[in-house]
Amino acid sequence: MTLRDYLLSLRKNWLVIVALTVIGTIAGFAYAQLQPEIYRAQSSVVVVPTRGDNTSELVQGSNYVQSLVQTYAFVATSPSVLNPVIDDLGLETSAQSLAGTITVETPLNTVVLNIGVVSRDPETAATIADAVALELSSAVRGLSPQNADDQPAVRLELVSPARVPGFPISPNVRLLTIVGALAGLAAGVVFALLRRLLATRLTGPADITALTDTAILGDIAQLPSGKSLPTAIRSDPSGSSAEAVRSIVANLRFANVDGNAKVILFTSGQSGEGKSSVSVSVAQIMAEQGAKALLVDADLRRASVDSYTQLEGSVGLTTVLLGDVSLEDAVQPWGNDNLDILTSGALPPNPAQLLTSDHLRDFVQSVRDRYDFVVFDSAPVLAVSDPLFLAPVVDGIVVVSRSRVTKRDTLMRTIAALETTRVPILGIILNGVKREKNTSPYYRPEEKRKSIFSRPAEALPRS
């Protein structure tokens, strides 16, 4: 995937990304509201030597107490200090559990101990912090060596008693909300990219280009439900659908620059990809551009050309091949003097036998001499083998696929099956592409167009 593909994936899934970001924000905020409020109180004590009559003793005492600070920090959370605190305050906890709520920090190059206590109750946190400081002072007196006066050589003095905190330190509502939003945003982006990377169905021409070197003849936009492509072209000859098919016909001429491909087979991998409607429409545009064209419904399993054209379907290809009627009597003009339709006729129990007969070869040769282009609408190649039987009598093959329906693997298997026939694959048509509404004036409904010719006579500029 290119950078453009990534950006298109993000743009295509922007609603999901926004939704997940909002959900993440709400989840982060809700999580913060569900968390209990935690308060922290801190008391500070300083370790000082009891004597220092001269400068030498002061230096020695300072070095001595600095070596003891880390030891006293450990003692502050020991059971010898915390058990008396629990007894004095009547706490319902153990020394080990209480130690988990206490942190003792020793700022660098100082003899200060900062005793921090966290609790759900601010007053309890302050009370415990002061109690630990006082009990630690008592423990230090017992642990300190005696001087010449039988007094402890080191003592602890409370320099900053704990204050009752006014604000909790946890939860951090803003931080948790931002983290939730970022997590939702990341989930949305990952979803969009994985959806693109792991997509199994075709969505646009770029997907086909990534799979095969076979030319893309064009793509046709998705039509409203219940409206067929041939109907759209007949009802609006200057609409976007008609222009898309004209572009396909033009690309077919470029693919057939030598003019050798007069008989063209239209097929697809599976049913429901729009091969019949596309083949009818291509024949329409060929006839519109002055070519004498014949459309043959060679799908002898599920014929549908007669339903698109509203022509009689009981007499057609099968009756001509069986010799029941002549070609002249079986073909039916439709829409344009240059376009003839040969419907399927009665569906036979053994289509393969008819499609491999000499009668079909003779039929193709006769229509090749009478028409500029002959378009065969065939059955799906992965469903039945009929297109493979037809391939030897045609000059080129066109594959029709449908956006968001045709799987990538299906298209690859279709091309692989057709390549075994050694008949040139002229290109691929992607049908049913979902596009944003086209705002170009060329494709607006006729009644919405504005021009000087639609103004009242008195409004026209005077010469």
XYZ file of C-alpha atoms in Angstrom:
463
model
C 0.000 0.000 0.000
C 1.141 3.529 -0.779
C 0.821 6.558 1.484
C -2.167 7.631 -0.607
C -3.859 4.278 0.062
C -3.350 4.731 3.795
C -4.785 8.237 3.705
C -7.766 7.073 1.651
C -8.400 4.281 4.159
C -8.391 6.779 7.014
C -10.701 9.092 5.096
C -13.054 6.273 4.188
C -13.315 5.124 7.811
C -13.328 8.557 9.455
C -16.693 7.959 11.059
C -15.395 4.806 12.772
C -12.258 6.643 13.888
C -14.282 9.525 15.340
C -16.730 7.135 17.003
C -13.968 5.097 18.640
C -12.219 8.280 19.781
C -15.426 9.509 21.416
C -16.027 6.110 22.994
C -12.447 6.053 24.295
C -12.860 9.554 25.757
C -16.094 8.589 27.504
C -14.575 5.328 28.744
C -11.508 7.131 30.125
C -13.661 9.724 31.895
C -16.015 7.046 33.270
C -13.082 4.979 34.502
C -11.678 8.020 36.293
C -15.035 8.653 37.972
C -15.212 5.063 39.195
C -11.788 5.181 40.839
C -11.610 6.077 44.553
C -10.047 9.398 45.476
C -6.584 9.016 46.982
C -5.024 11.709 49.216
C -1.372 12.094 50.156
C 0.027 13.752 53.278
C 3.713 14.234 54.081
C 5.688 14.930 57.233
C 9.405 15.671 57.300
C 12.034 14.873 59.931
C 15.708 15.745 60.055
C 18.496 13.590 61.473
C 20.854 15.600 63.693
C 23.763 14.661 65.946
C 23.221 15.397 69.651
C 26.649 16.979 70.178
C 28.985 19.240 68.245
C 31.133 21.341 70.532
C 33.586 22.320 67.801
C 33.913 22.405 64.048
C 35.630 19.025 63.859
C 32.859 17.336 65.843
C 30.208 19.003 63.706
C 31.805 17.717 60.477
C 32.189 14.237 61.872
C 28.609 14.253 63.148
C 27.280 15.462 59.793
C 29.095 12.716 57.895
C 27.901 10.182 60.419
C 24.201 11.020 60.193
C 24.341 11.144 56.376
C 25.522 7.548 56.422
C 22.485 6.637 58.547
C 19.754 8.355 56.517
C 19.142 5.429 54.158
C 19.048 3.056 57.111
C 16.430 5.130 58.893
C 14.394 5.303 55.690
C 14.226 1.518 55.734
C 13.392 1.458 59.444
C 10.445 3.832 58.859
C 8.475 1.099 57.057
C 9.542 -1.764 59.304
C 7.130 -3.551 61.672
C 9.056 -2.157 64.689
C 7.791 1.309 63.724
C 4.441 0.493 62.087
C 3.050 -1.928 64.691
C 3.080 0.724 67.438
C 1.453 3.183 64.997
C -1.330 0.660 64.266
C -1.881 0.111 68.005
C -1.880 3.806 68.885
C -4.293 4.796 66.099
C -6.431 1.651 66.278
C -5.981 0.865 62.581
C -7.489 -2.330 61.213
C -4.571 -3.341 59.024
C -1.236 -5.127 59.153
C 2.244 -3.659 59.160
C 2.875 -5.077 55.698
C -0.291 -3.519 54.251
C 0.404 -0.197 55.930
C 3.960 -0.187 54.567
C 2.483 -0.329 51.069
C 0.872 3.087 51.632
C 4.060 4.749 52.906
C 6.955 6.160 50.907
C 10.107 7.562 52.456
C 12.203 9.903 50.315
C 15.654 11.244 51.124
C 16.548 14.339 49.056
C 20.086 14.221 47.690
C 22.859 15.580 49.942
C 20.466 16.139 52.860
C 19.717 14.415 56.161
C 15.963 14.932 55.751
C 13.401 12.130 55.584
C 10.114 12.934 53.811
C 7.484 10.458 55.013
C 4.528 10.307 52.602
C 1.293 8.439 53.331
C -1.610 7.821 50.934
C -5.153 7.107 52.027
C -8.724 7.507 50.858
C -9.307 9.830 53.826
C -7.209 13.025 53.893
C -7.229 13.331 57.703
C -6.167 9.707 58.131
C -3.240 10.244 55.755
C -2.015 13.253 57.764
C -2.481 11.471 61.109
C -0.546 8.384 59.993
C 2.295 10.487 58.516
C 2.814 12.326 61.829
C 2.484 9.131 63.831
C 5.127 7.364 61.734
C 7.464 10.373 62.133
C 7.070 10.333 65.925
C 7.415 6.567 66.202
C 10.489 6.641 63.955
C 12.044 9.226 66.290
C 11.504 6.861 69.197
C 12.970 3.934 67.255
C 16.051 5.958 66.309
C 16.718 6.791 69.954
C 16.751 3.091 70.708
C 18.984 2.245 67.752
C 21.440 5.122 68.131
C 24.758 4.520 69.962
C 25.293 6.352 73.278
C 27.681 9.242 73.746
C 29.824 9.988 76.799
C 26.744 11.284 78.675
C 24.816 8.060 78.039
C 22.566 9.949 75.605
C 21.708 8.884 72.019
C 24.311 10.203 69.583
C 21.629 10.881 66.976
C 18.086 12.188 67.230
C 15.204 12.938 64.814
C 13.371 16.245 64.930
C 10.059 16.919 63.238
C 10.605 19.911 60.958
C 7.374 19.818 58.932
C 4.272 18.176 60.335
C 1.748 16.756 57.869
C -1.056 18.971 56.634
C -4.467 17.651 55.715
C -4.494 17.575 51.871
C -7.254 19.537 50.196
C -7.118 17.795 46.790
C -6.694 14.135 45.825
C -3.638 13.011 43.892
C -5.613 10.264 42.183
C -7.469 9.717 39.941
C -6.120 12.175 37.388
C -9.362 12.722 35.478
C -7.802 14.825 32.731
C -4.964 12.375 32.124
C -7.244 9.323 32.065
C -9.654 11.081 29.705
C -6.825 12.014 27.322
C -5.408 8.489 27.493
C -8.862 7.074 26.695
C -9.228 9.420 23.723
C -5.792 8.519 22.380
C -6.498 4.813 22.849
C -9.789 5.172 20.943
C -8.075 7.152 18.188
C -5.341 4.522 17.888
C -7.946 1.747 17.778
C -9.812 3.571 15.005
C -6.680 4.086 12.923
C -5.604 0.468 13.379
C -9.101 -0.706 12.428
C -9.078 1.412 9.258
C -5.645 0.193 8.176
C -6.299 -3.467 9.002
C -9.635 -3.285 7.205
C -7.785 -2.097 4.125
C -4.898 -4.550 4.440
C -7.084 -7.565 5.211
C -9.891 -6.717 2.777
C -10.812 -9.707 0.654
C -13.130 -7.911 -1.777
C -12.396 -5.435 -4.535
C -13.375 -1.845 -3.860
C -11.648 0.168 -6.578
C -9.391 -0.026 -9.633
C -6.315 0.212 -7.393
C -7.173 -3.200 -5.921
C -7.189 -4.747 -9.395
C -3.919 -3.066 -10.331
C -2.301 -4.548 -7.219
C -3.406 -8.059 -8.218
C -2.826 -8.342 -11.952
C -1.250 -6.682 -14.970
C -4.452 -7.144 -16.968
C -5.701 -3.795 -18.248
C -8.608 -2.054 -16.530
C -11.092 -0.979 -19.192
C -13.044 1.187 -16.793
C -15.391 1.268 -13.841
C -19.125 1.875 -13.580
C -20.750 3.615 -10.640
C -23.295 1.899 -8.466
C -26.875 2.501 -9.571
C -29.935 2.951 -7.354
C -31.659 -0.244 -6.330
C -33.987 -1.596 -8.993
C -32.425 0.346 -11.880
C -30.414 -1.539 -14.495
C -27.469 -0.159 -16.444
C -29.133 -0.487 -19.902
C -32.189 1.349 -18.570
C -30.029 4.103 -17.101
C -28.298 4.607 -20.443
C -31.543 4.706 -22.421
C -33.241 7.084 -19.988
C -30.252 9.443 -19.680
C -27.895 9.119 -22.674
C -25.722 11.958 -21.364
C -25.560 10.712 -17.774
C -22.559 9.425 -15.872
C -23.456 5.759 -16.498
C -23.571 6.258 -20.255
C -20.296 8.173 -20.192
C -18.653 5.418 -18.165
C -19.657 2.800 -20.756
C -18.502 5.065 -23.590
C -15.122 5.253 -21.877
C -15.057 1.451 -21.683
C -15.870 1.127 -25.384
C -13.107 3.622 -26.204
C -10.626 1.636 -24.117
C -11.755 -1.527 -25.870
C -10.824 0.078 -29.165
C -7.380 0.938 -27.772
C -6.978 -2.655 -26.577
C -8.046 -3.752 -30.057
C -5.913 -1.263 -31.953
C -5.308 -3.733 -34.796
C -9.041 -4.307 -35.199
C -8.669 -8.084 -35.015
C -11.028 -8.588 -32.067
C -14.486 -8.468 -33.610
C -16.032 -11.221 -31.512
C -15.759 -10.465 -27.796
C -16.780 -12.691 -24.920
C -18.054 -11.110 -21.696
C -17.878 -13.238 -18.562
C -17.306 -13.000 -14.824
C -16.061 -15.199 -12.040
C -19.391 -15.768 -10.346
C -23.000 -14.716 -10.736
C -24.227 -11.353 -9.524
C -21.309 -9.324 -10.859
C -23.260 -7.626 -13.654
C -21.762 -9.193 -16.791
C -25.107 -9.305 -18.632
C -26.086 -5.700 -17.977
C -22.577 -4.559 -18.902
C -22.502 -6.562 -22.137
C -25.922 -5.180 -23.166
C -24.736 -1.646 -22.404
C -21.464 -2.049 -24.302
C -23.384 -3.284 -27.342
C -25.707 -0.270 -26.998
C -22.814 2.190 -27.077
C -21.080 0.366 -29.948
C -24.251 0.707 -32.026
C -24.660 4.317 -30.931
C -21.194 5.080 -32.302
C -22.096 3.711 -35.739
C -20.856 0.127 -35.538
C -23.112 -2.674 -36.683
C -23.311 -4.776 -33.509
C -24.849 -8.069 -32.487
C -25.403 -9.083 -28.870
C -25.696 -12.838 -28.341
C -27.019 -14.276 -25.085
C -24.776 -17.330 -24.769
C -25.549 -17.896 -21.089
C -27.513 -21.067 -21.628
C -27.876 -21.687 -17.904
C -29.479 -18.461 -16.641
C -30.265 -16.278 -19.629
C -31.078 -12.668 -18.766
C -30.593 -10.544 -21.894
C -34.272 -10.903 -22.780
C -35.269 -9.473 -19.376
C -32.960 -6.455 -19.826
C -34.218 -5.766 -23.350
C -37.844 -6.912 -22.927
C -37.514 -9.031 -26.106
C -38.875 -12.476 -26.889
C -36.513 -15.064 -25.435
C -37.977 -18.353 -26.666
C -36.372 -18.029 -30.107
C -32.679 -17.350 -30.171
C -29.228 -18.927 -30.167
C -30.287 -22.484 -29.392
C -32.993 -22.552 -32.067
C -30.528 -21.166 -34.632
C -27.872 -23.756 -33.722
C -30.459 -26.547 -33.961
C -31.550 -25.291 -37.393
C -35.140 -24.605 -36.358
C -35.008 -20.983 -37.520
C -32.615 -18.914 -39.579
C -30.396 -16.214 -38.103
C -32.330 -13.530 -39.972
C -35.589 -14.644 -38.361
C -34.108 -15.036 -34.882
C -32.339 -11.691 -34.411
C -34.366 -8.770 -33.076
C -33.481 -5.096 -33.468
C -33.376 -3.104 -30.241
C -32.988 0.555 -29.534
C -30.852 1.411 -32.511
C -30.872 0.389 -36.173
C -27.265 -0.719 -35.740
C -27.972 -3.089 -32.839
C -29.399 -6.599 -33.143
C -30.120 -8.911 -30.227
C -30.048 -12.694 -30.347
C -31.539 -14.018 -27.144
C -30.706 -17.430 -25.743
C -33.727 -19.326 -27.009
C -34.973 -22.371 -25.149
C -32.444 -23.388 -22.482
C -31.021 -26.822 -23.340
C -30.260 -29.627 -20.883
C -26.738 -29.944 -22.313
C -25.304 -26.452 -23.032
C -21.737 -27.748 -23.362
C -22.681 -29.978 -26.253
C -24.141 -27.060 -28.204
C -21.222 -24.735 -27.402
C -18.636 -27.227 -28.638
C -20.506 -28.168 -31.832
C -19.515 -27.290 -35.377
C -22.815 -25.462 -35.660
C -21.533 -22.835 -33.222
C -18.314 -22.363 -35.204
C -20.325 -21.924 -38.394
C -22.650 -19.505 -36.621
C -19.749 -17.366 -35.349
C -18.201 -17.255 -38.804
C -21.466 -16.123 -40.378
C -22.069 -13.312 -37.871
C -18.418 -12.261 -38.057
C -18.938 -11.461 -41.739
C -22.203 -9.570 -41.158
C -21.379 -7.386 -38.152
C -18.615 -5.049 -37.095
C -18.749 -6.342 -33.511
C -20.292 -9.415 -31.937
C -20.693 -9.436 -28.143
C -21.245 -12.771 -26.402
C -22.741 -12.743 -22.911
C -21.561 -15.978 -21.304
C -22.015 -17.779 -18.005
C -19.631 -17.219 -15.038
C -16.388 -19.058 -15.643
C -15.930 -20.331 -12.080
C -19.481 -21.623 -11.880
C -19.555 -23.613 -15.153
C -17.126 -24.377 -17.953
C -19.254 -22.857 -20.742
C -17.011 -19.792 -21.271
C -14.006 -22.066 -21.718
C -15.877 -23.898 -24.500
C -16.786 -20.579 -26.149
C -13.319 -19.078 -25.881
C -11.780 -20.798 -28.958
C -14.290 -19.134 -31.326
C -13.903 -15.577 -29.999
C -11.139 -13.010 -30.486
C -10.952 -11.572 -26.998
C -12.371 -11.821 -23.490
C -13.609 -9.141 -21.101
C -13.949 -9.915 -17.384
C -16.630 -8.140 -15.346
C -16.232 -7.856 -11.581
C -18.298 -6.029 -8.967
C -17.025 -3.694 -6.278
C -17.489 -4.993 -2.697
C -18.785 -8.317 -4.093
C -15.954 -9.882 -6.090
C -13.240 -11.305 -3.885
C -9.618 -10.813 -4.813
C -9.058 -14.554 -4.903
C -12.095 -14.950 -7.161
C -10.701 -12.484 -9.691
C -7.307 -14.179 -9.699
C -8.855 -17.619 -10.227
C -11.050 -16.218 -13.005
C -8.074 -14.777 -14.867
C -6.058 -17.953 -14.347
C -8.887 -20.076 -15.773
C -9.295 -17.838 -18.829
C -5.554 -17.675 -19.475
C -5.583 -21.435 -20.104
C -7.636 -20.801 -23.250
C -4.781 -18.775 -24.824
C -7.381 -16.195 -25.931
C -6.326 -12.605 -25.155
C -7.980 -11.044 -22.105
C -8.741 -7.545 -23.329
C -9.357 -6.128 -19.884
C -11.370 -5.984 -16.672
C -14.449 -3.864 -15.928
C -15.227 -2.986 -12.328
C -18.966 -2.649 -11.865
C -20.971 -1.103 -9.004
C -18.268 1.246 -7.705
C -19.479 3.401 -4.843
C -18.661 7.042 -5.458
C -19.367 10.344 -3.818
C -22.163 12.304 -5.456
C -20.853 13.842 -8.640
C -21.449 17.577 -8.643
C -20.186 18.143 -12.155
C -22.796 19.953 -14.271
C -22.265 17.381 -17.028
C -23.908 14.728 -14.858
C -26.642 16.734 -13.174
C -30.262 15.916 -14.006
C -31.445 17.876 -16.997
C -34.010 19.794 -15.029
C -31.344 21.126 -12.661
C -29.058 22.456 -15.353
C -29.030 26.179 -15.870
C -28.309 27.732 -19.214
C -29.368 30.751 -21.196
C -31.577 28.512 -23.334
C -33.837 27.737 -20.353
C -34.509 31.423 -19.566
C -37.685 33.168 -20.616
C -37.393 34.949 -23.935
C -37.564 38.364 -22.313
C -34.641 37.452 -20.028
C -32.279 36.666 -22.891
C -29.597 39.247 -23.523
C -30.374 41.624 -26.391
C -27.851 42.144 -29.152
